[in-house]
Coordinates of C-alpha atoms and ligand atoms in Angstrom, one line a residue:
M1463 CA -28.3 -1.0 -1.8
M1464 CA -28.3 -0.5 -5.5
A1465 CA -24.9 -1.8 -6.6
F1466 CA -23.4 0.1 -9.5
R1467 CA -22.7 -2.2 -12.5
S1468 CA -20.6 -0.8 -15.3
D1469 CA -21.7 -1.5 -18.9
A1470 CA -18.1 -2.3 -19.8
P1471 CA -17.9 -5.5 -22.0
F1472 CA -16.2 -7.7 -19.4
E1473 CA -15.9 -10.8 -21.6
S1474 CA -14.1 -9.0 -24.4
L1475 CA -11.9 -7.1 -22.0
A1476 CA -10.9 -10.4 -20.3
A1477 CA -10.1 -11.9 -23.7
K1478 CA -8.0 -8.9 -24.7
H1479 CA -6.2 -8.1 -21.4
G1480 CA -6.4 -11.4 -19.6
T1481 CA -7.6 -11.9 -16.1
P1482 CA -7.7 -10.7 -13.4
F1483 CA -8.1 -7.0 -14.1
Y1484 CA -9.7 -3.8 -12.7
V1485 CA -11.9 -1.6 -14.8
Y1486 CA -13.1 1.9 -13.8
D1487 CA -16.0 3.7 -15.3
A1488 CA -15.0 7.2 -16.4
Q1489 CA -18.5 8.5 -17.3
A1490 CA -20.0 7.4 -14.1
I1491 CA -17.1 8.8 -12.1
V1492 CA -17.5 12.2 -13.7
A1493 CA -21.3 12.2 -13.5
H1494 CA -21.2 11.4 -9.8
A1495 CA -18.6 14.0 -9.0
R1496 CA -20.6 16.6 -10.9
A1497 CA -23.8 15.7 -9.1
L1498 CA -22.1 16.2 -5.8
R1499 CA -20.4 19.4 -6.9
A1500 CA -23.7 20.8 -8.2
S1501 CA -25.3 20.2 -4.8
L1502 CA -22.7 22.2 -2.9
P1503 CA -22.5 26.0 -2.5
D1504 CA -19.7 27.8 -4.3
H1505 CA -17.9 28.5 -1.0
V1506 CA -17.3 24.8 -0.5
D1507 CA -14.2 23.3 -2.1
L1508 CA -14.1 19.6 -2.9
L1509 CA -10.8 17.8 -2.5
Y1510 CA -10.0 14.3 -3.9
C1511 CA -8.2 12.1 -1.4
V1512 CA -5.5 10.5 -3.5
K1513 CA -4.8 7.5 -1.3
A1514 CA -8.2 6.0 -2.1
N1515 CA -6.9 5.4 -5.7
A1516 CA -3.7 7.0 -6.9
N1517 CA -3.9 5.7 -10.4
R1518 CA -2.7 8.6 -12.5
A1519 CA -5.6 8.4 -14.9
I1520 CA -8.1 8.5 -12.0
V1521 CA -6.3 11.4 -10.3
E1522 CA -6.3 13.3 -13.5
L1523 CA -9.9 12.6 -14.3
L1524 CA -11.1 13.6 -10.8
A1525 CA -8.8 16.5 -10.5
R1526 CA -10.8 18.2 -13.3
E1527 CA -14.0 17.9 -11.2
V1528 CA -12.7 19.1 -7.8
Q1529 CA -10.9 22.1 -6.5
G1530 CA -7.8 20.4 -5.0
L1531 CA -6.2 17.2 -3.8
D1532 CA -5.7 15.7 -0.4
V1533 CA -2.4 13.8 0.1
S1534 CA -1.2 11.6 2.9
S1535 CA 2.5 11.3 2.2
G1536 CA 5.4 13.0 0.6
G1537 CA 5.3 10.4 -2.1
E1538 CA 1.7 11.3 -3.0
L1539 CA 2.6 15.0 -2.8
A1540 CA 5.6 14.6 -5.1
F1541 CA 3.5 12.4 -7.5
V1542 CA 0.6 14.9 -7.9
R1543 CA 3.1 17.8 -8.2
S1544 CA 4.8 15.8 -11.0
L1545 CA 1.4 15.7 -12.8
G1546 CA 1.4 19.5 -12.6
F1547 CA -1.2 20.2 -9.9
P1548 CA -0.4 23.4 -8.1
G1549 CA 1.1 23.0 -4.6
A1550 CA -1.2 25.6 -3.2
T1551 CA -4.3 23.5 -4.0
I1552 CA -2.9 20.5 -2.1
S1553 CA -3.7 19.6 1.5
F1554 CA -1.4 17.3 3.4
A1555 CA -2.7 15.4 6.4
G1556 CA -1.6 12.3 8.3
P1557 CA 0.3 11.3 11.4
G1558 CA 4.1 10.8 11.5
K1559 CA 5.1 13.2 8.7
G1560 CA 8.9 13.0 8.2
I1561 CA 11.1 16.1 8.0
P1562 CA 11.7 15.7 4.3
E1563 CA 8.0 15.4 3.7
L1564 CA 7.3 18.5 5.7
R1565 CA 10.1 20.4 3.9
L1566 CA 8.6 19.4 0.6
A1567 CA 5.1 20.6 1.6
I1568 CA 6.5 23.9 2.8
R1569 CA 8.5 24.5 -0.4
E1570 CA 5.4 23.6 -2.5
G1571 CA 3.2 26.0 -0.5
S1572 CA 0.7 23.2 0.4
S1573 CA -1.5 23.4 3.4
I1574 CA -0.2 21.1 6.2
S1575 CA -2.6 19.7 8.8
V1576 CA -0.8 19.8 12.1
E1577 CA -1.3 16.5 13.9
S1578 CA 0.7 17.1 17.1
P1579 CA 2.7 19.7 19.1
T1580 CA 5.9 18.0 18.0
E1581 CA 5.0 18.3 14.4
L1582 CA 4.2 22.0 14.8
E1583 CA 7.7 22.6 16.2
R1584 CA 9.3 20.7 13.3
I1585 CA 7.3 22.9 10.9
I1586 CA 8.4 26.1 12.6
A1587 CA 12.1 24.9 12.5
I1588 CA 12.0 23.9 8.8
A1589 CA 10.2 27.1 7.8
A1590 CA 13.0 29.1 9.5
E1591 CA 15.7 27.1 7.8
E1592 CA 14.0 27.5 4.4
D1593 CA 13.1 31.2 5.1
L1594 CA 9.6 30.4 4.0
T1595 CA 6.1 30.7 5.5
A1596 CA 4.5 27.4 6.2
R1597 CA 0.7 27.2 5.6
V1598 CA -0.9 25.2 8.3
A1599 CA -4.2 24.0 9.5
I1600 CA -4.7 22.7 13.1
R1601 CA -6.2 19.2 13.0
V1602 CA -8.4 18.7 16.0
N1603 CA -9.5 15.3 17.3
P1604 CA -13.0 16.1 18.8
K1605 CA -14.1 14.7 22.2
S1606 CA -16.9 12.7 20.6
T1607 CA -17.8 11.6 17.1
S1608 CA -20.9 10.2 15.6
K1609 CA -21.4 6.4 15.7
A1610 CA -22.8 6.6 12.2
F1611 CA -19.2 6.7 10.9
G1612 CA -18.2 3.1 10.0
M1613 CA -14.6 3.9 10.7
R1614 CA -13.8 6.6 13.4
M1615 CA -10.6 8.6 13.5
G1616 CA -11.7 10.9 16.3
G1617 CA -13.5 10.8 19.6
H1618 CA -10.9 8.6 21.3
A1619 CA -7.1 8.7 21.9
S1620 CA -5.6 8.4 18.4
A1621 CA -2.7 9.4 16.3
F1622 CA -4.9 11.7 14.2
G1623 CA -4.9 15.4 15.2
V1624 CA -4.5 17.2 18.5
A1625 CA -7.1 16.3 21.1
E1626 CA -9.7 19.0 21.5
E1627 CA -8.8 19.5 25.1
D1628 CA -5.1 19.9 24.3
A1629 CA -5.4 22.1 21.2
L1630 CA -5.7 25.6 22.6
P1631 CA -2.0 26.0 23.4
V1632 CA -1.1 24.5 20.0
V1633 CA -3.3 27.0 18.2
R1634 CA -1.7 29.9 20.3
R1635 CA 1.8 28.7 19.5
A1636 CA 1.0 28.5 15.8
L1637 CA -0.5 32.0 15.9
A1638 CA 2.6 33.4 17.6
A1639 CA 5.3 31.4 15.7
P1640 CA 7.3 33.2 13.0
G1641 CA 7.2 31.6 9.6
V1642 CA 3.8 30.0 10.2
S1643 CA 0.5 31.1 8.7
L1644 CA -2.4 29.4 10.6
E1645 CA -5.0 29.3 7.9
G1646 CA -7.2 26.3 8.6
F1647 CA -9.2 24.4 11.1
H1648 CA -9.5 20.7 10.3
V1649 CA -11.5 17.9 11.7
F1650 CA -11.6 14.5 10.1
A1651 CA -13.9 12.6 12.5
G1652 CA -14.3 9.4 10.5
T1653 CA -15.5 7.9 7.4
Q1654 CA -17.9 5.4 5.8
C1655 CA -21.0 7.2 6.9
L1656 CA -24.2 6.6 4.9
D1657 CA -26.5 8.8 7.0
T1658 CA -27.1 12.3 5.6
A1659 CA -28.3 13.6 9.0
A1660 CA -25.2 12.4 10.7
L1661 CA -23.0 14.0 8.1
A1662 CA -24.8 17.3 8.6
E1663 CA -24.5 17.0 12.4
N1664 CA -20.8 16.3 12.0
A1665 CA -20.4 19.5 10.0
R1666 CA -22.3 21.4 12.6
Q1667 CA -20.1 20.1 15.4
T1668 CA -16.9 21.0 13.4
L1669 CA -18.2 24.5 12.8
D1670 CA -19.0 24.9 16.5
L1671 CA -15.5 23.8 17.4
A1672 CA -14.0 26.2 14.9
A1673 CA -16.0 29.0 16.4
H1674 CA -14.9 28.1 19.9
F1675 CA -11.2 28.1 18.9
M1676 CA -11.6 31.4 17.1
S1677 CA -13.2 32.9 20.2
E1678 CA -10.7 31.5 22.6
T1679 CA -7.6 32.4 20.7
G1680 CA -8.5 35.3 18.3
A1681 CA -7.5 33.1 15.3
R1682 CA -9.2 34.0 12.1
F1683 CA -9.3 30.9 9.9
T1684 CA -9.5 31.3 6.2
H1685 CA -10.9 27.8 5.8
V1686 CA -12.5 25.1 7.8
N1687 CA -11.9 21.5 6.6
L1688 CA -14.9 19.5 7.6
G1689 CA -13.4 16.2 6.6
G1690 CA -16.1 14.3 4.9
G1691 CA -16.7 10.7 5.5
F1692 CA -19.3 10.2 2.8
G1693 CA -19.6 6.4 2.5
V1694 CA -20.1 3.8 -0.1
P1695 CA -22.5 0.9 0.5
Y1696 CA -20.6 -2.4 0.4
F1697 CA -23.0 -4.8 2.0
E1698 CA -26.5 -6.1 1.8
G1699 CA -28.9 -3.8 3.6
Q1700 CA -26.7 -0.7 3.6
P1701 CA -28.5 2.4 2.2
D1702 CA -27.2 4.5 -0.7
L1703 CA -26.0 8.0 0.0
D1704 CA -27.5 10.3 -2.5
A1705 CA -25.0 12.9 -3.7
G1706 CA -27.5 15.7 -4.1
E1707 CA -29.1 15.1 -0.7
A1708 CA -25.8 14.7 1.2
G1709 CA -24.3 17.8 -0.5
R1710 CA -27.3 19.9 0.1
A1711 CA -27.6 18.8 3.8
V1712 CA -24.0 19.7 4.6
G1713 CA -24.2 22.9 2.4
A1714 CA -27.3 24.0 4.4
V1715 CA -25.4 23.7 7.7
I1716 CA -22.6 25.8 6.3
D1717 CA -25.0 28.4 4.9
E1718 CA -26.8 28.7 8.2
R1719 CA -23.5 29.3 10.0
R1720 CA -22.5 32.0 7.6
M1721 CA -25.7 33.8 8.3
Q1722 CA -25.4 33.5 12.0
D1723 CA -21.7 34.3 12.5
A1724 CA -19.9 36.9 10.4
R1725 CA -16.5 35.3 11.0
F1726 CA -17.6 32.5 8.7
M1727 CA -18.8 34.8 5.9
S1728 CA -15.6 35.1 4.0
M1729 CA -14.3 31.6 4.7
R1730 CA -13.9 28.6 2.4
F1731 CA -15.1 25.3 3.5
V1732 CA -13.5 22.0 2.5
L1733 CA -14.8 18.5 2.0
E1734 CA -12.1 15.9 1.4
L1735 CA -13.5 12.7 -0.1
G1736 CA -11.8 9.6 -1.4
R1737 CA -14.1 6.6 -1.5
Y1738 CA -17.2 8.5 -2.3
L1739 CA -15.8 9.8 -5.5
I1740 CA -14.3 6.6 -6.8
G1741 CA -15.4 3.6 -4.7
R1742 CA -18.5 2.6 -6.6
F1743 CA -17.0 2.8 -10.0
G1744 CA -14.3 0.2 -9.8
T1745 CA -14.8 -3.4 -10.7
Y1746 CA -12.4 -6.3 -10.2
V1747 CA -12.8 -9.2 -12.5
A1748 CA -11.2 -12.6 -12.0
R1749 CA -11.7 -16.0 -13.6
V1750 CA -12.6 -19.3 -11.9
V1751 CA -9.7 -21.7 -12.1
D1752 CA -11.1 -24.5 -9.9
V1753 CA -14.3 -25.6 -8.2
K1754 CA -14.1 -28.0 -5.3
E1755 CA -17.0 -29.8 -3.7
T1756 CA -15.6 -30.7 -0.3
R1757 CA -17.1 -31.6 3.0
G1758 CA -20.4 -30.2 2.1
K1759 CA -19.1 -26.9 0.7
R1760 CA -18.6 -25.6 -2.8
I1761 CA -15.3 -23.7 -3.0
V1762 CA -14.7 -21.6 -6.0
V1763 CA -11.1 -20.7 -6.6
L1764 CA -10.2 -17.6 -8.6
D1765 CA -7.1 -16.5 -10.4
G1766 CA -6.8 -13.5 -8.1
G1767 CA -7.6 -12.8 -4.5
M1768 CA -6.5 -10.8 -1.5
N1769 CA -3.3 -9.9 -3.3
H1770 CA -5.5 -7.7 -5.6
V1771 CA -8.8 -7.1 -3.8
F1772 CA -7.8 -7.1 -0.1
P1773 CA -10.8 -5.4 1.4
A1774 CA -13.1 -8.2 0.2
T1775 CA -11.4 -10.4 2.8
G1776 CA -12.9 -8.3 5.6
N1777 CA -9.4 -7.4 6.9
F1778 CA -9.4 -3.7 6.0
G1779 CA -11.3 -1.9 8.7
Q1780 CA -14.3 -4.2 9.0
L1781 CA -15.3 -5.6 12.3
V1782 CA -17.3 -8.5 10.9
K1783 CA -16.5 -10.2 7.6
K1784 CA -19.4 -9.6 5.2
N1785 CA -19.6 -10.4 1.5
Y1786 CA -19.0 -7.6 -1.1
P1787 CA -21.4 -7.2 -4.0
I1788 CA -20.2 -10.1 -6.3
V1789 CA -21.7 -11.1 -9.6
N1790 CA -21.2 -14.2 -11.8
L1791 CA -20.8 -12.5 -15.2
S1792 CA -20.9 -15.7 -17.1
R1793 CA -24.2 -17.3 -16.2
D1794 CA -27.6 -16.7 -14.7
G1795 CA -29.5 -19.4 -12.9
D1796 CA -30.7 -20.4 -9.4
P1797 CA -28.4 -19.2 -6.7
V1798 CA -26.5 -21.9 -4.8
L1799 CA -24.3 -21.4 -1.7
Q1800 CA -20.6 -21.2 -2.4
D1801 CA -17.4 -19.8 -0.9
I1802 CA -15.1 -17.8 -3.1
V1803 CA -11.4 -17.8 -2.5
G1804 CA -8.2 -16.5 -4.2
P1805 CA -5.2 -18.5 -5.2
L1806 CA -2.9 -17.6 -2.3
C1807 CA -1.6 -20.2 0.2
T1808 CA -3.3 -18.6 3.2
P1809 CA -6.7 -19.0 4.8
I1810 CA -7.0 -15.2 4.9
D1811 CA -7.5 -15.3 1.1
S1812 CA -11.2 -15.9 1.6
L1813 CA -13.2 -13.4 -0.5
A1814 CA -16.8 -14.5 0.1
R1815 CA -18.4 -17.0 2.4
E1816 CA -21.8 -18.7 1.9
L1817 CA -22.5 -16.5 -1.1
Q1818 CA -25.7 -17.1 -3.0
L1819 CA -24.7 -17.0 -6.7
P1820 CA -25.5 -19.0 -9.8
A1821 CA -23.1 -22.0 -9.5
A1822 CA -19.8 -20.9 -10.8
Q1823 CA -18.0 -23.2 -13.2
I1824 CA -14.4 -23.3 -14.3
G1825 CA -13.8 -20.4 -16.8
D1826 CA -16.6 -18.2 -15.4
L1827 CA -15.8 -14.5 -14.8
I1828 CA -16.6 -13.3 -11.3
A1829 CA -16.9 -9.5 -10.7
F1830 CA -16.4 -7.7 -7.4
L1831 CA -18.3 -4.4 -7.5
H1832 CA -17.7 -1.2 -5.6
V1833 CA -13.9 -1.8 -5.3
G1834 CA -12.7 1.5 -6.8
A1835 CA -11.3 2.8 -3.5
Y1836 CA -8.7 1.3 -1.1
S1837 CA -8.7 -1.9 -3.1
Y1838 CA -5.9 -1.9 -5.7
A1839 CA -4.3 0.8 -3.5
A1840 CA -4.6 -1.2 -0.2
S1841 CA -3.8 -4.7 -1.5
P1842 CA -0.5 -6.6 -0.8
L1843 CA 0.2 -6.8 -4.6
L1844 CA 3.6 -8.5 -4.2
F1845 CA 2.5 -11.2 -1.8
L1846 CA 3.1 -14.6 -3.5
G1847 CA 4.4 -13.1 -6.7
H1848 CA 1.4 -13.3 -9.0
A1849 CA 1.3 -10.6 -11.7
T1850 CA -0.5 -7.5 -10.7
P1851 CA -3.9 -6.8 -12.3
P1852 CA -3.9 -4.3 -15.2
E1853 CA -6.2 -1.3 -14.7
L1854 CA -8.5 -0.2 -17.4
L1855 CA -10.5 3.0 -17.8
W1856 CA -13.8 2.4 -19.7
D1857 CA -15.2 5.5 -21.3
G1858 CA -18.5 4.0 -22.5
S1859 CA -17.2 2.9 -25.9
V1860 CA -13.5 2.0 -25.5
E1861 CA -11.1 1.0 -22.8
R1862 CA -7.7 2.5 -22.1
L1863 CA -5.0 0.6 -20.3
V1864 CA -4.1 3.0 -17.5
R1865 CA -1.7 0.8 -15.6
P1866 CA -0.2 -2.4 -17.0
S1867 CA 0.3 -5.6 -15.2
F1868 CA 3.6 -6.0 -13.4
T1869 CA 5.4 -9.3 -12.8
M1870 CA 7.6 -10.3 -10.0
A1871 CA 10.6 -9.5 -12.1
H1872 CA 9.7 -5.8 -12.2
F1873 CA 10.1 -5.6 -8.4
A1874 CA 13.0 -7.9 -7.9
Ligands
PLP163 C1 -7.5 12.9 6.9 C2 -8.3 12.1 5.9 N1 -8.9 12.7 4.8 C3 -9.6 12.0 3.9 C4 -9.7 10.6 4.0 C5 -10.5 9.9 3.0 O1 -11.5 9.1 3.5 P1 -12.6 8.5 2.5 O2 -11.8 7.9 1.4 O3 -13.3 7.5 3.3 O4 -13.4 9.6 2.0 C6 -9.1 10.0 5.1 C7 -9.3 8.5 5.2 O5 -8.8 7.8 6.1 C8 -8.4 10.7 6.0 O6 -7.8 10.1 7.1

């Protein structure tokens, strides 16, 4: 793994904004998104999945590089609409959508991924009440999915989508229902895949399934959402996923299908990516407040922990706790074994175990790399009432405060 290290001036940012903080690298984000975009054929639309990092500045930056946004709640939908993104370019997927959320999506003309027969009936009823046409995609949970996905949403009984073997009647119902326009076929099999061949195979399987459902039901989808699942290396030994290679491999599978089957010729194809677009380019920086040599261990205590950078604890979808890429920004030197913990009164606040790093001293700055996605967004920020970390966007010469620090009083 080649960990991405921003050229942001961490020391001076810490002096100016205090610690801990997040900093995102705008130039790298844009360059990476463009490299991926350039590798994909024109008939592929790229969506940014807002839940990975919903910071307004990040959403606005990435929205300029992609063709639409993927949201997972009515809150995210209302948020991106408030930023001015057209409802028609938004895709809304996720289990358990409430009636107000579905109503909002129908009013905004967004594409709704149908996750269950019950949800389809709700959509039909709301569309009738509103006298509007609901744009829907059927989300299918395939019978099997590749083991190369670090986190799998399909291939087993799950809340995500309609099981492949149960989906034909749901598609037929959507086709026949008044007030519903069945436009899309959607499979999100899983994520955190670092294997280009597996991503291409996943695309092939999804296109096979879409063809099968069109043949069986007479549906003519205007788009197939292939999910995505492009991963970010977090741990030692994990390979990088090259944007050009991955994009070209998936694009080639799509092009081959278009040549073979005329039904795919005028379709759009969608990739919805969160972590791949932002994960590498976020850094969390905290300061060492205490160092304890105790019972043969060196324990380094930071001024921020799981409350800010929860995935580093290994409790966010990891089977085995491994150390994130972590750097001592304040000193070089021979690595020594140390554990890194946050300031919370819980043993879960363990950020790295038996890490080899130059011996951290009180006052040192410690950086966690590759924490742009599902990190600020997935952390229990209120737990224990520390201030939240400010978020900065570094553009190569100057930083912009894109979300301030909030204190307990703000939420009380
Ligand atoms: C339906 C759907 N789309 C997109 C994503 C984004 O995944 P990632 O950020 O790993 O690309 C997820 C993640 O869980 C998802 O469930």
